[in-house]
Short mmCIF file of N, CA, C and O in Angstrom, two decimals:
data_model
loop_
_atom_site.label_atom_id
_atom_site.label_comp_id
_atom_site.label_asym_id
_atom_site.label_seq_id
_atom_site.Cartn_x
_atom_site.Cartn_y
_atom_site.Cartn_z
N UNK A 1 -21.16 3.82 -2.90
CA UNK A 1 -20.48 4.00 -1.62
C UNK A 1 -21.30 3.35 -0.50
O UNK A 1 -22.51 3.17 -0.61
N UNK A 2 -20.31 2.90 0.97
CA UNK A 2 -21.68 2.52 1.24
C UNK A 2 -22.00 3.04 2.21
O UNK A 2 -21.24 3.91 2.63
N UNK A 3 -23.26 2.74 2.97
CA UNK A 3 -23.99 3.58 4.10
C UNK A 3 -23.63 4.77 4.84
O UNK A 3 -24.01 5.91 5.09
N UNK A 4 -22.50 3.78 5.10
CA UNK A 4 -21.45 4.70 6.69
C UNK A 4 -20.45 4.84 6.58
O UNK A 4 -20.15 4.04 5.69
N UNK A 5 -19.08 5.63 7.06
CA UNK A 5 -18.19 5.60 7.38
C UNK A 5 -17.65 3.71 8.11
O UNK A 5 -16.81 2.90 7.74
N UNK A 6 -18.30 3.71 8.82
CA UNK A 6 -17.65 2.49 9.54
C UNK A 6 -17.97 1.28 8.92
O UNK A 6 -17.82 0.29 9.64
N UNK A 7 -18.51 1.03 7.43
CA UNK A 7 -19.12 -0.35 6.46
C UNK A 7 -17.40 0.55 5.84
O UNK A 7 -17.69 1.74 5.95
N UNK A 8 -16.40 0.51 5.48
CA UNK A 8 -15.38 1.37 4.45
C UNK A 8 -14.64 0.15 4.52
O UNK A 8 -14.51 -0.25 5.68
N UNK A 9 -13.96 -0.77 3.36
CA UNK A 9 -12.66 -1.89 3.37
C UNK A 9 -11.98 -0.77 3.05
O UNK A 9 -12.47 0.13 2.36
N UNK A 10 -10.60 -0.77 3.63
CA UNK A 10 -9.70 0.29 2.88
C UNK A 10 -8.48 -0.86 2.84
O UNK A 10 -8.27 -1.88 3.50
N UNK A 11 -7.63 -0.06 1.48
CA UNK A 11 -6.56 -1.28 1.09
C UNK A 11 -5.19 0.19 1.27
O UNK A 11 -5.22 1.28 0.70
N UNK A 12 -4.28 -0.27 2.10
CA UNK A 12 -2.92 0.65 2.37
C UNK A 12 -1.71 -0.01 1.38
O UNK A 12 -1.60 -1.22 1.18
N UNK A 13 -0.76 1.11 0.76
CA UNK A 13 0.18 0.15 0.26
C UNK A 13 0.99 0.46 1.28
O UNK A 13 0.74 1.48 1.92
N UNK A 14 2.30 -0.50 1.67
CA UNK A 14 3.12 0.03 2.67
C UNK A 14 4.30 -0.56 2.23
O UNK A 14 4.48 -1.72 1.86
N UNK A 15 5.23 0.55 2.34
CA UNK A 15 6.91 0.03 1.63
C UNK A 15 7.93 0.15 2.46
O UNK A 15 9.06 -0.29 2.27
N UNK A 16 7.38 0.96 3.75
CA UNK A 16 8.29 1.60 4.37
C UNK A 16 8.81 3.12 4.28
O UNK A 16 8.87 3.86 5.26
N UNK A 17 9.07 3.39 3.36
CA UNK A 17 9.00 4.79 2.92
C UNK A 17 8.34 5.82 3.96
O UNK A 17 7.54 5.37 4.78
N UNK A 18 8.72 7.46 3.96
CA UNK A 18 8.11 8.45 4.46
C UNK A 18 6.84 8.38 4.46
O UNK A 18 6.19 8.36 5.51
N UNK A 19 6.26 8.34 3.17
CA UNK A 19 5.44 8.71 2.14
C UNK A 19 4.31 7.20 2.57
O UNK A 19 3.08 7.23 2.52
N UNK A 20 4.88 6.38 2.84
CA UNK A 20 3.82 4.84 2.99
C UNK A 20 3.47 5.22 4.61
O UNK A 20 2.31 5.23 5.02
N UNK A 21 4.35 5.45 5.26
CA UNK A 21 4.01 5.68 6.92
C UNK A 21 2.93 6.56 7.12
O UNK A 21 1.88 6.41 7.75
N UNK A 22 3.44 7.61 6.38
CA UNK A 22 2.33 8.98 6.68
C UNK A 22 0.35 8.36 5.88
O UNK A 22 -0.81 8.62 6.19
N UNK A 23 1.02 7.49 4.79
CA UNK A 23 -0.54 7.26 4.39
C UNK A 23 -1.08 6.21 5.09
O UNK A 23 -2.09 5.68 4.64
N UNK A 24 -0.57 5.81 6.16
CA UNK A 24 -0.71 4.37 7.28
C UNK A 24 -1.57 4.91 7.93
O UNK A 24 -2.68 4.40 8.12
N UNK A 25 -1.14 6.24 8.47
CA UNK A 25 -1.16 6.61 9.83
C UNK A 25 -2.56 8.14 9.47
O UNK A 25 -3.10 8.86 10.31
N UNK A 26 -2.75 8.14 7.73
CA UNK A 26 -3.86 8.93 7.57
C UNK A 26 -4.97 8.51 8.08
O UNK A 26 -5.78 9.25 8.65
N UNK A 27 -5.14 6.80 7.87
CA UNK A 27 -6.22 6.24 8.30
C UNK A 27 -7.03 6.97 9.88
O UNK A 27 -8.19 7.30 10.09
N UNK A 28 -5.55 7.01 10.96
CA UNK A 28 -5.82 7.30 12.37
C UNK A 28 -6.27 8.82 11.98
O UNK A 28 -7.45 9.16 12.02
N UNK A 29 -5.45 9.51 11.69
CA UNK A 29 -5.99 11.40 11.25
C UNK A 29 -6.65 11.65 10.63
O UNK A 29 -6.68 12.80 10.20
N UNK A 30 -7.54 10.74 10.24
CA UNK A 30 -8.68 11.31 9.69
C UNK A 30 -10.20 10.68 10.00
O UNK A 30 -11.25 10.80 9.38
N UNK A 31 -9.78 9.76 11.56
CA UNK A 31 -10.44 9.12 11.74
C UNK A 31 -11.97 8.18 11.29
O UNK A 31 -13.15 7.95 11.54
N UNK A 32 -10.86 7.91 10.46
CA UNK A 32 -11.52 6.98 9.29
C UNK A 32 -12.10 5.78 10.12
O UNK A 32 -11.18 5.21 10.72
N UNK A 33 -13.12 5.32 10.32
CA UNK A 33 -13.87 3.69 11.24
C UNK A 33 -13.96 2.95 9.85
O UNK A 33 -14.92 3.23 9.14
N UNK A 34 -13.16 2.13 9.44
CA UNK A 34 -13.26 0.83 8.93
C UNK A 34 -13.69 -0.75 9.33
O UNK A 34 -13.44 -1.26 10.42
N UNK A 35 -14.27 -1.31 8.41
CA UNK A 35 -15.10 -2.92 8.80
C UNK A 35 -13.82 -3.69 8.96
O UNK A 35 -13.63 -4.39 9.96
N UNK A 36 -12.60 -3.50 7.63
CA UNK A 36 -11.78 -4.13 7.22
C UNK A 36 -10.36 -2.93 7.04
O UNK A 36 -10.62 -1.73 7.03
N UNK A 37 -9.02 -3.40 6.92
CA UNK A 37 -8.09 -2.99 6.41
C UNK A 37 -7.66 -3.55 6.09
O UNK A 37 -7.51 -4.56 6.77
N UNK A 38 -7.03 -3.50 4.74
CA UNK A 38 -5.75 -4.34 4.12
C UNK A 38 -4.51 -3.82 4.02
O UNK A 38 -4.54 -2.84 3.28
N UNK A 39 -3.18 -4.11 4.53
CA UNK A 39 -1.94 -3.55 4.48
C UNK A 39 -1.26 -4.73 3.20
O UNK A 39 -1.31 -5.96 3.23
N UNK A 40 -0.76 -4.00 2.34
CA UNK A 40 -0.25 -4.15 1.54
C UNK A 40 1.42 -4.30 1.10
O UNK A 40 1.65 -3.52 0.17
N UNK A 41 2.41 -4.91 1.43
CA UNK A 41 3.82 -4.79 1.38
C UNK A 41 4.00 -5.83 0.33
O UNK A 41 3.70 -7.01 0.51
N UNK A 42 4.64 -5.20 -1.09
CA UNK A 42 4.96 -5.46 -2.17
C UNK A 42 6.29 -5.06 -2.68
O UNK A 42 6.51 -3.88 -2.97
N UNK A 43 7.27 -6.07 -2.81
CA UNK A 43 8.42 -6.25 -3.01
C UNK A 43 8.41 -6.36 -4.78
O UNK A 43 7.78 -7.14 -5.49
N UNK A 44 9.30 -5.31 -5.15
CA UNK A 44 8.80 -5.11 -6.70
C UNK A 44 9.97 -5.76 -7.83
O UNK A 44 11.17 -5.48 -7.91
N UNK A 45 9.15 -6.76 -8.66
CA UNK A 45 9.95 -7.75 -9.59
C UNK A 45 10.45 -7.25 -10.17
O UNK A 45 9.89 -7.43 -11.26
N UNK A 46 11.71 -6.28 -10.40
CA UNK A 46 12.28 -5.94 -11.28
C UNK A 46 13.29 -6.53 -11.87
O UNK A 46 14.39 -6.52 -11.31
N UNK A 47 13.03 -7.38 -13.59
CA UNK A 47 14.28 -8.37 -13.76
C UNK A 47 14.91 -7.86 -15.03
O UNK A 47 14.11 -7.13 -15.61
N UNK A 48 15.74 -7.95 -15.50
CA UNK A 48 16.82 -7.61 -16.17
C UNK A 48 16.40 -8.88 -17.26
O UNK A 48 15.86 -9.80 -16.64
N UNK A 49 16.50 -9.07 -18.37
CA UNK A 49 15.67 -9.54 -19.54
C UNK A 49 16.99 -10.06 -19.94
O UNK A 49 16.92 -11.13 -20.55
N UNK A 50 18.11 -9.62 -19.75
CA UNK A 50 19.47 -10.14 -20.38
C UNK A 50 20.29 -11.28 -19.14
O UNK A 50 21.08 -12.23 -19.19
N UNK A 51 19.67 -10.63 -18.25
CA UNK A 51 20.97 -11.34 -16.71
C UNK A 51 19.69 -12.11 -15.94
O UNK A 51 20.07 -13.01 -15.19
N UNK A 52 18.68 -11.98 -15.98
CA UNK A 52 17.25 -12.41 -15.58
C UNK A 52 17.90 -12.45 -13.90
O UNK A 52 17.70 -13.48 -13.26
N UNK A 53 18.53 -11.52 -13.37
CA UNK A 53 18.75 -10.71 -12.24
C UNK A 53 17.80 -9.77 -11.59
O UNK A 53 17.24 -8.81 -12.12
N UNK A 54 17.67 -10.31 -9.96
CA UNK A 54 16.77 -8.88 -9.71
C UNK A 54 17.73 -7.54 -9.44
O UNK A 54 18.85 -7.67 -8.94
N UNK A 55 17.25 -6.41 -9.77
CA UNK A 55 18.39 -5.31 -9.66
C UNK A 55 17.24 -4.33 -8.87
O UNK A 55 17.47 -3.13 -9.07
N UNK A 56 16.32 -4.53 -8.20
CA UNK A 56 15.62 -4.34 -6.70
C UNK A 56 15.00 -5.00 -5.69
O UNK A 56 14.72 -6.19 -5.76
N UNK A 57 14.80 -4.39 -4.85
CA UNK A 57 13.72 -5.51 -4.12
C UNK A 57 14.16 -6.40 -3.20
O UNK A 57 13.59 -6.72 -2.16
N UNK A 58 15.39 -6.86 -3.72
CA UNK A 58 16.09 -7.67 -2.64
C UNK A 58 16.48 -7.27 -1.66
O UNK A 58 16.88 -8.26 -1.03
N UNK A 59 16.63 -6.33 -1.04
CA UNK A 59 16.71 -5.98 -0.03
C UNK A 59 15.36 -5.88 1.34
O UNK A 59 15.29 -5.89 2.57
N UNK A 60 14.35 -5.76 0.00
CA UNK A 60 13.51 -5.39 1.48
C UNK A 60 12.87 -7.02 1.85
O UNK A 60 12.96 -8.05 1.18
N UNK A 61 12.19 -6.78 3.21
CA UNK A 61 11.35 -7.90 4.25
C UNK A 61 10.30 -7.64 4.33
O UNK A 61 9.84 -7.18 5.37
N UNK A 62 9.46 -7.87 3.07
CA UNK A 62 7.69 -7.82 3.20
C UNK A 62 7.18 -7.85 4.67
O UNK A 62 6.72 -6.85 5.23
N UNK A 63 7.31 -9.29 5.37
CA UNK A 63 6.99 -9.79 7.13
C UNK A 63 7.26 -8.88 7.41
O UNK A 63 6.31 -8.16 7.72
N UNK A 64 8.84 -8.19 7.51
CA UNK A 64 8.90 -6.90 8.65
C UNK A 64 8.38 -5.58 8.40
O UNK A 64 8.00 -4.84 9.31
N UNK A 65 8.33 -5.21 6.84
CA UNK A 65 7.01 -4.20 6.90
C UNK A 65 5.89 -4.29 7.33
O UNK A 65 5.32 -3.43 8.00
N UNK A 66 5.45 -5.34 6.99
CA UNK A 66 4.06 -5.52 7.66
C UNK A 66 4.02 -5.51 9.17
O UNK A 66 3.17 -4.76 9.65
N UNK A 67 4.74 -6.15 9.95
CA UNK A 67 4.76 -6.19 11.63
C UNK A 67 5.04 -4.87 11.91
O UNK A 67 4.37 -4.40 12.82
N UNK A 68 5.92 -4.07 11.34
CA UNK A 68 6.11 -2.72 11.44
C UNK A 68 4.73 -2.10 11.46
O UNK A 68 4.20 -1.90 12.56
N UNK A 69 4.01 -1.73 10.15
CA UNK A 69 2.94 -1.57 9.55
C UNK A 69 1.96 -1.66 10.93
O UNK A 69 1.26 -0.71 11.30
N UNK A 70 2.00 -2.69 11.48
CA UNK A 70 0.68 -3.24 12.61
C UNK A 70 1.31 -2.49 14.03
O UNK A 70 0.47 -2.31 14.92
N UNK A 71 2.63 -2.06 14.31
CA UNK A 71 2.96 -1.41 15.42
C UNK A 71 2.90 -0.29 14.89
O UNK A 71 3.34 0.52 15.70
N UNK A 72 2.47 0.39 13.63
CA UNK A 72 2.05 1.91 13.76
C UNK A 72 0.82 2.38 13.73
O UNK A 72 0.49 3.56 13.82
N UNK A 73 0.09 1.38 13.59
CA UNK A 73 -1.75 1.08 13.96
C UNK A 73 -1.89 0.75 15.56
O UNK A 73 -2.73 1.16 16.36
N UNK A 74 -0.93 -0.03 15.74
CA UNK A 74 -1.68 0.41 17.37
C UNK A 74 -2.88 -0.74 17.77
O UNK A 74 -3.66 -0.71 18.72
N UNK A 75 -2.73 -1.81 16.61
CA UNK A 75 -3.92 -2.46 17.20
C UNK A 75 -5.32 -1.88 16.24
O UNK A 75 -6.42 -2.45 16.26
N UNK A 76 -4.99 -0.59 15.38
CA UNK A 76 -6.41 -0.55 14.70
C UNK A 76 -7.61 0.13 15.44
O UNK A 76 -7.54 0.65 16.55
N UNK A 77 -8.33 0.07 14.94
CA UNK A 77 -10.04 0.71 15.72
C UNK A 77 -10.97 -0.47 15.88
O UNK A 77 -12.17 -0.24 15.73
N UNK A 78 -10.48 -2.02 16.23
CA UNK A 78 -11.25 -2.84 16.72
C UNK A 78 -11.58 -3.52 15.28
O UNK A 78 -12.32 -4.48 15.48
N UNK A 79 -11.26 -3.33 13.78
CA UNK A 79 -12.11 -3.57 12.66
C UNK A 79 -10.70 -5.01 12.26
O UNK A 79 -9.58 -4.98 12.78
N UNK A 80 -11.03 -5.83 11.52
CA UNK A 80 -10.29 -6.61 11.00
C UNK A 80 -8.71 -6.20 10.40
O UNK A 80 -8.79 -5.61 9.32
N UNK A 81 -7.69 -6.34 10.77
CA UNK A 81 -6.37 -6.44 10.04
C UNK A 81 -6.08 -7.25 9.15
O UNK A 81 -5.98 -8.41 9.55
N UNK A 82 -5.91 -7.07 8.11
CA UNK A 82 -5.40 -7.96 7.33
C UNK A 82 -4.13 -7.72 6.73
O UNK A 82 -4.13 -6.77 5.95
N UNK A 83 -2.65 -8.51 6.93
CA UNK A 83 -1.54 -7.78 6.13
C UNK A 83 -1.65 -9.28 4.69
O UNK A 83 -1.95 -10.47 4.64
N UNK A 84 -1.16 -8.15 3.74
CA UNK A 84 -0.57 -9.39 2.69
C UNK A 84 0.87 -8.87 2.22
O UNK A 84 1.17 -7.70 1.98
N UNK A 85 1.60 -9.85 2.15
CA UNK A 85 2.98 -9.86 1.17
C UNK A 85 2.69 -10.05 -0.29
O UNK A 85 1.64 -10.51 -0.76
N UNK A 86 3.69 -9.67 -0.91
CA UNK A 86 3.50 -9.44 -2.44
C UNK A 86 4.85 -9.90 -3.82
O UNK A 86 5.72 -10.16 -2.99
N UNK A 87 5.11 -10.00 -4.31
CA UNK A 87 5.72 -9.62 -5.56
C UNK A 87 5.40 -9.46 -6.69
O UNK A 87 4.72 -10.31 -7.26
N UNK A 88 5.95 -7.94 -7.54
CA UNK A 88 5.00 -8.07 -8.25
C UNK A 88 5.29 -6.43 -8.81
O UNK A 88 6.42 -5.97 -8.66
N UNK A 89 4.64 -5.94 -9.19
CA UNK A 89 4.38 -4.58 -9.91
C UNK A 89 3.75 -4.34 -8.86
O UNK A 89 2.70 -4.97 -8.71
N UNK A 90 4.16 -3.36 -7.78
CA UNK A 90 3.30 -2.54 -6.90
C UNK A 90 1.69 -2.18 -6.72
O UNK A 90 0.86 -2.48 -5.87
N UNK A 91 1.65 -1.17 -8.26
CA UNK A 91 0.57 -0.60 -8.56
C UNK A 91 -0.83 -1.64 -9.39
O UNK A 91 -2.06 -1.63 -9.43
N UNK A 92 0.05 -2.26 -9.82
CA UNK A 92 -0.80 -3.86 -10.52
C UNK A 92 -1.33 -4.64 -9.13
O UNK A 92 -2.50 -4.99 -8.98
N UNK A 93 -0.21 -4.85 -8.06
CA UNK A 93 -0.64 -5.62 -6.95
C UNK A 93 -1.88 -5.00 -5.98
O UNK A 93 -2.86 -5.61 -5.55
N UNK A 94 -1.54 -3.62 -5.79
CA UNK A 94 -2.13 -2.79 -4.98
C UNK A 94 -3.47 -2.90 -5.68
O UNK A 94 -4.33 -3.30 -4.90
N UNK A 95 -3.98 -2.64 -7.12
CA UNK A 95 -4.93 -2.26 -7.68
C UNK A 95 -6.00 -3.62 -7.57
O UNK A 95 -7.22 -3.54 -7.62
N UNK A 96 -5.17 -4.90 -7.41
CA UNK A 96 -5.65 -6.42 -7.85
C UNK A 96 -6.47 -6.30 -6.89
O UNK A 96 -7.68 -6.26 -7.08
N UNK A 97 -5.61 -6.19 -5.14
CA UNK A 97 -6.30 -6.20 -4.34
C UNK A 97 -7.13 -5.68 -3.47
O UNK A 97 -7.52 -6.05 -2.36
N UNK A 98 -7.42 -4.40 -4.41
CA UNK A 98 -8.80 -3.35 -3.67
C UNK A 98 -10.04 -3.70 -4.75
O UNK A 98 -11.20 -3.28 -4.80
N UNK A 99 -9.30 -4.67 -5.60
CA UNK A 99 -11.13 -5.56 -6.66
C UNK A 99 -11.14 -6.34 -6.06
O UNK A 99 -12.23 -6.46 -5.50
N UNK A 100 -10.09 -7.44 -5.70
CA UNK A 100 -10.81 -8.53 -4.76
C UNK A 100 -11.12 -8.00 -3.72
O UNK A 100 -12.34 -8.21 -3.70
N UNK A 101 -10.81 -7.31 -2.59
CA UNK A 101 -11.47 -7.03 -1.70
C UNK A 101 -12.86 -6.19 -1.45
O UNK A 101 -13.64 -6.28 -0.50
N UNK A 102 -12.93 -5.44 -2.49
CA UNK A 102 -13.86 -4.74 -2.71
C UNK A 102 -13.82 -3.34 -2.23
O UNK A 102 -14.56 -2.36 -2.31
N UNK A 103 -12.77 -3.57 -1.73
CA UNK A 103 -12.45 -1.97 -1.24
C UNK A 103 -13.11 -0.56 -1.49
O UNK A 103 -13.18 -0.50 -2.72
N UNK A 104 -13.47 0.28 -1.12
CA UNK A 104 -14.14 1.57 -1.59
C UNK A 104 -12.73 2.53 -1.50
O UNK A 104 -12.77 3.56 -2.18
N UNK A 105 -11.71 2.32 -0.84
CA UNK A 105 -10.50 3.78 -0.57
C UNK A 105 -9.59 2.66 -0.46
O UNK A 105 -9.73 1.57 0.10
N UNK A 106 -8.35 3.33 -1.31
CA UNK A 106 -7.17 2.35 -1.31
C UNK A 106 -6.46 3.92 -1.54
O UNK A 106 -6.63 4.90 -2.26
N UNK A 107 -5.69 3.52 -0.58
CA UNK A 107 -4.63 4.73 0.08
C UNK A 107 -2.97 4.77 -0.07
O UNK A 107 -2.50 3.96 0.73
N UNK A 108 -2.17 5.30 -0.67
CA UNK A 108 -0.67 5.19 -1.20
C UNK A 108 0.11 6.52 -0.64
O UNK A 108 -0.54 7.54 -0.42
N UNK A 109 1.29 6.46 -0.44
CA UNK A 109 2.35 7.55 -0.36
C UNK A 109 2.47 8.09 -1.97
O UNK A 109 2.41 7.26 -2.88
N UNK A 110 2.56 8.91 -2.13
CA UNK A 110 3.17 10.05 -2.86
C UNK A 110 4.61 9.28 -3.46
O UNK A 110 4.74 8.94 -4.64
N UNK A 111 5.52 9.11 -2.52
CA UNK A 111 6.40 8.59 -3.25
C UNK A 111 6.93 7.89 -2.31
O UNK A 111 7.03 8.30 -1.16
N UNK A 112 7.43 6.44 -2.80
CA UNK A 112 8.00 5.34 -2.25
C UNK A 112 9.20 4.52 -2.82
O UNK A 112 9.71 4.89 -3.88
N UNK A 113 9.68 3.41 -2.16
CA UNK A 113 10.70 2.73 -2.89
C UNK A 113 12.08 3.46 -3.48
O UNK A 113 12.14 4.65 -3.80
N UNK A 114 13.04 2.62 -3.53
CA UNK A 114 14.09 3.10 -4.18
C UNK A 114 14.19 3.66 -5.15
O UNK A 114 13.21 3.55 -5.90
N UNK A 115 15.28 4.45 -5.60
CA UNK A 115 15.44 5.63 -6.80
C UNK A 115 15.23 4.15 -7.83
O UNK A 115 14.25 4.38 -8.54
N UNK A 116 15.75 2.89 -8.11
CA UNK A 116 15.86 2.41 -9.28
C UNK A 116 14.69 1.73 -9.64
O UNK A 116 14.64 1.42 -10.83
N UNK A 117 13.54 1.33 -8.81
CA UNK A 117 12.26 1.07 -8.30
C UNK A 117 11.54 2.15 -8.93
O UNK A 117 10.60 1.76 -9.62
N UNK A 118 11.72 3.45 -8.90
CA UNK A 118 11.21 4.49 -9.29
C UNK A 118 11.23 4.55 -10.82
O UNK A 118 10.36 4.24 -11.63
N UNK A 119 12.44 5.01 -10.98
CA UNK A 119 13.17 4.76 -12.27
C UNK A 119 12.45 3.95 -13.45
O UNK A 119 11.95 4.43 -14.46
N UNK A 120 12.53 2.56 -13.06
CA UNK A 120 11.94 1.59 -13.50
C UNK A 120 10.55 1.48 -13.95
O UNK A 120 10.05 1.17 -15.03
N UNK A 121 10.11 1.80 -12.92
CA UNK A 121 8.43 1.19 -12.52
C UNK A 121 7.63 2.69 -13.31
O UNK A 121 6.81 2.86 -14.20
N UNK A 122 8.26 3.37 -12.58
CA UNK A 122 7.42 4.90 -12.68
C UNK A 122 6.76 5.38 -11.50
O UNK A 122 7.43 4.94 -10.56
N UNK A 123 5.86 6.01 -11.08
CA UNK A 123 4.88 6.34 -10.28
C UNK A 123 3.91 5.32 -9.96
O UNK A 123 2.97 4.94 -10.65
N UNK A 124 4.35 4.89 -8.65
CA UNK A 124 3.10 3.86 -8.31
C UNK A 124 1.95 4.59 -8.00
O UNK A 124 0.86 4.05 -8.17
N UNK A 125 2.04 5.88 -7.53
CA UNK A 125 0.46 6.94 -7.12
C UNK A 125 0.12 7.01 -8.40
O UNK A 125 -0.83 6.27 -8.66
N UNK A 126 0.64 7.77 -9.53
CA UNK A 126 -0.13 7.77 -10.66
C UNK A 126 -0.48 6.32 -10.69
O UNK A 126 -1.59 6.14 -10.20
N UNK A 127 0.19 5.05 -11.17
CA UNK A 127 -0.57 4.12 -11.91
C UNK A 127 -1.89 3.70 -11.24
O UNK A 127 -2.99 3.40 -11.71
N UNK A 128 -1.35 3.79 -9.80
CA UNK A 128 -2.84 3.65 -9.02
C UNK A 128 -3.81 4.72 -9.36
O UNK A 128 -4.35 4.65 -10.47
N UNK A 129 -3.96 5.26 -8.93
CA UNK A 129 -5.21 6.20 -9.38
C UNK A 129 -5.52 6.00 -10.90
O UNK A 129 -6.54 6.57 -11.28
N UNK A 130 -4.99 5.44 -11.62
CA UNK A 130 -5.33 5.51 -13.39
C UNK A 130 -6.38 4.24 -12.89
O UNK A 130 -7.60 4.29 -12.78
N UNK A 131 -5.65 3.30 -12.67
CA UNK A 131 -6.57 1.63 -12.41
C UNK A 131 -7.54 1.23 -11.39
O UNK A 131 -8.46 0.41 -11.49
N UNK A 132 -7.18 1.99 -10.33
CA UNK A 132 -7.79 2.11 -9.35
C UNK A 132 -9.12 1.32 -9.65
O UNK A 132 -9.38 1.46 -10.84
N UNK A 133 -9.91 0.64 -9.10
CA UNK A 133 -11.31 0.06 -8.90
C UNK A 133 -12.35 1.13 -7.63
O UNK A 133 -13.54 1.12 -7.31
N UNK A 134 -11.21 1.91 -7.21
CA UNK A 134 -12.42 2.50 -6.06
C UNK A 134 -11.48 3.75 -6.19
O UNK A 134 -10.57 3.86 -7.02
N UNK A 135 -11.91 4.80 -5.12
CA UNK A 135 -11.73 6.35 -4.77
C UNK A 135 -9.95 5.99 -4.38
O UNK A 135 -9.74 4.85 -3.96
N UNK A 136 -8.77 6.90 -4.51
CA UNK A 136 -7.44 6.81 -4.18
C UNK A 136 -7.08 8.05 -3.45
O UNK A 136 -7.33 9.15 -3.96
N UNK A 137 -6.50 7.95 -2.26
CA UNK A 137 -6.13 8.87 -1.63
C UNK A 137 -4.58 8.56 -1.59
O UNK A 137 -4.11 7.52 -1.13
N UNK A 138 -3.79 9.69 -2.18
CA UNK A 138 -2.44 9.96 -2.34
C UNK A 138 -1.72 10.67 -1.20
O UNK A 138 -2.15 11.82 -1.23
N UNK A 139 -1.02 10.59 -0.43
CA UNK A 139 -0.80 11.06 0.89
C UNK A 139 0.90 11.74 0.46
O UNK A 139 1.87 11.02 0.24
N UNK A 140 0.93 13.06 0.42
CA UNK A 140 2.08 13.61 0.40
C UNK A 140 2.92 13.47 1.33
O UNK A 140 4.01 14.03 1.27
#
């Protein structure tokens, strides 16, 4: 771990969801001082093996989660923003990028995404915390 509170990369997933807002906005309530943040908006590949159709995902706007994402930070605590867009397996994407970054806390909603997203995929909080590279905070 390192030194201080304020040396912390933290990696957010953000979908939009209840559950992604509230773990956005843990960062501010728990006044967490980060070097770095990474916001995370991952649009999830779900294809159909017979119709090679997406049957999610299409609907959402990675860009506008993320600009969203940055108007519920407020600008942050002065430490680096970083948003990335995604496709991909959520919990695979989320997990990739708290090893490259090096992240120590990579932070998720409880539950996110559409019922067929769900369905599909499973639990992106569980798979995260199974793969996780650093500490996971699950935000009910």
């Amino acid at each position: 771990m390192p030194d201080s509170a304020t040396n912390l990369t933290l990696v957010v997933g953000y979908d939009g969801s209840d559950g992604s807002r509230r773990a956005l906005l843990r960062v501010h309530e728990l006044a967490i001082h980060y070097r770095a943040l990474v916001i995370v908006a991952v649009v999830p590949d779900i294809r159909s093996a017979g119709l090679g159709a997406d049957l999610a995902g299409s609907r959402i706007d990675p860009e506008r989660l993320l600009g969203e994402a940055r108007e519920l930070l407020d600008g942050g605590q002065g430490a680096a923003i970083e948003t990335r867009a995604a496709v991909g397996d959520p919990a695979v994407v989320l997990t990739e990028v708290a090893r490259e970054v090096g992240a120590q806390l990579l932070i998720v909603g409880r539950r996110g995404g559409d019922f067929v997203t769900r369905t599909l995929l499973g639990s992106v909080a569980e798979r995260v915390v199974q793969a996780a590279p650093c500490d996971v905070l699950v935000v009910a």
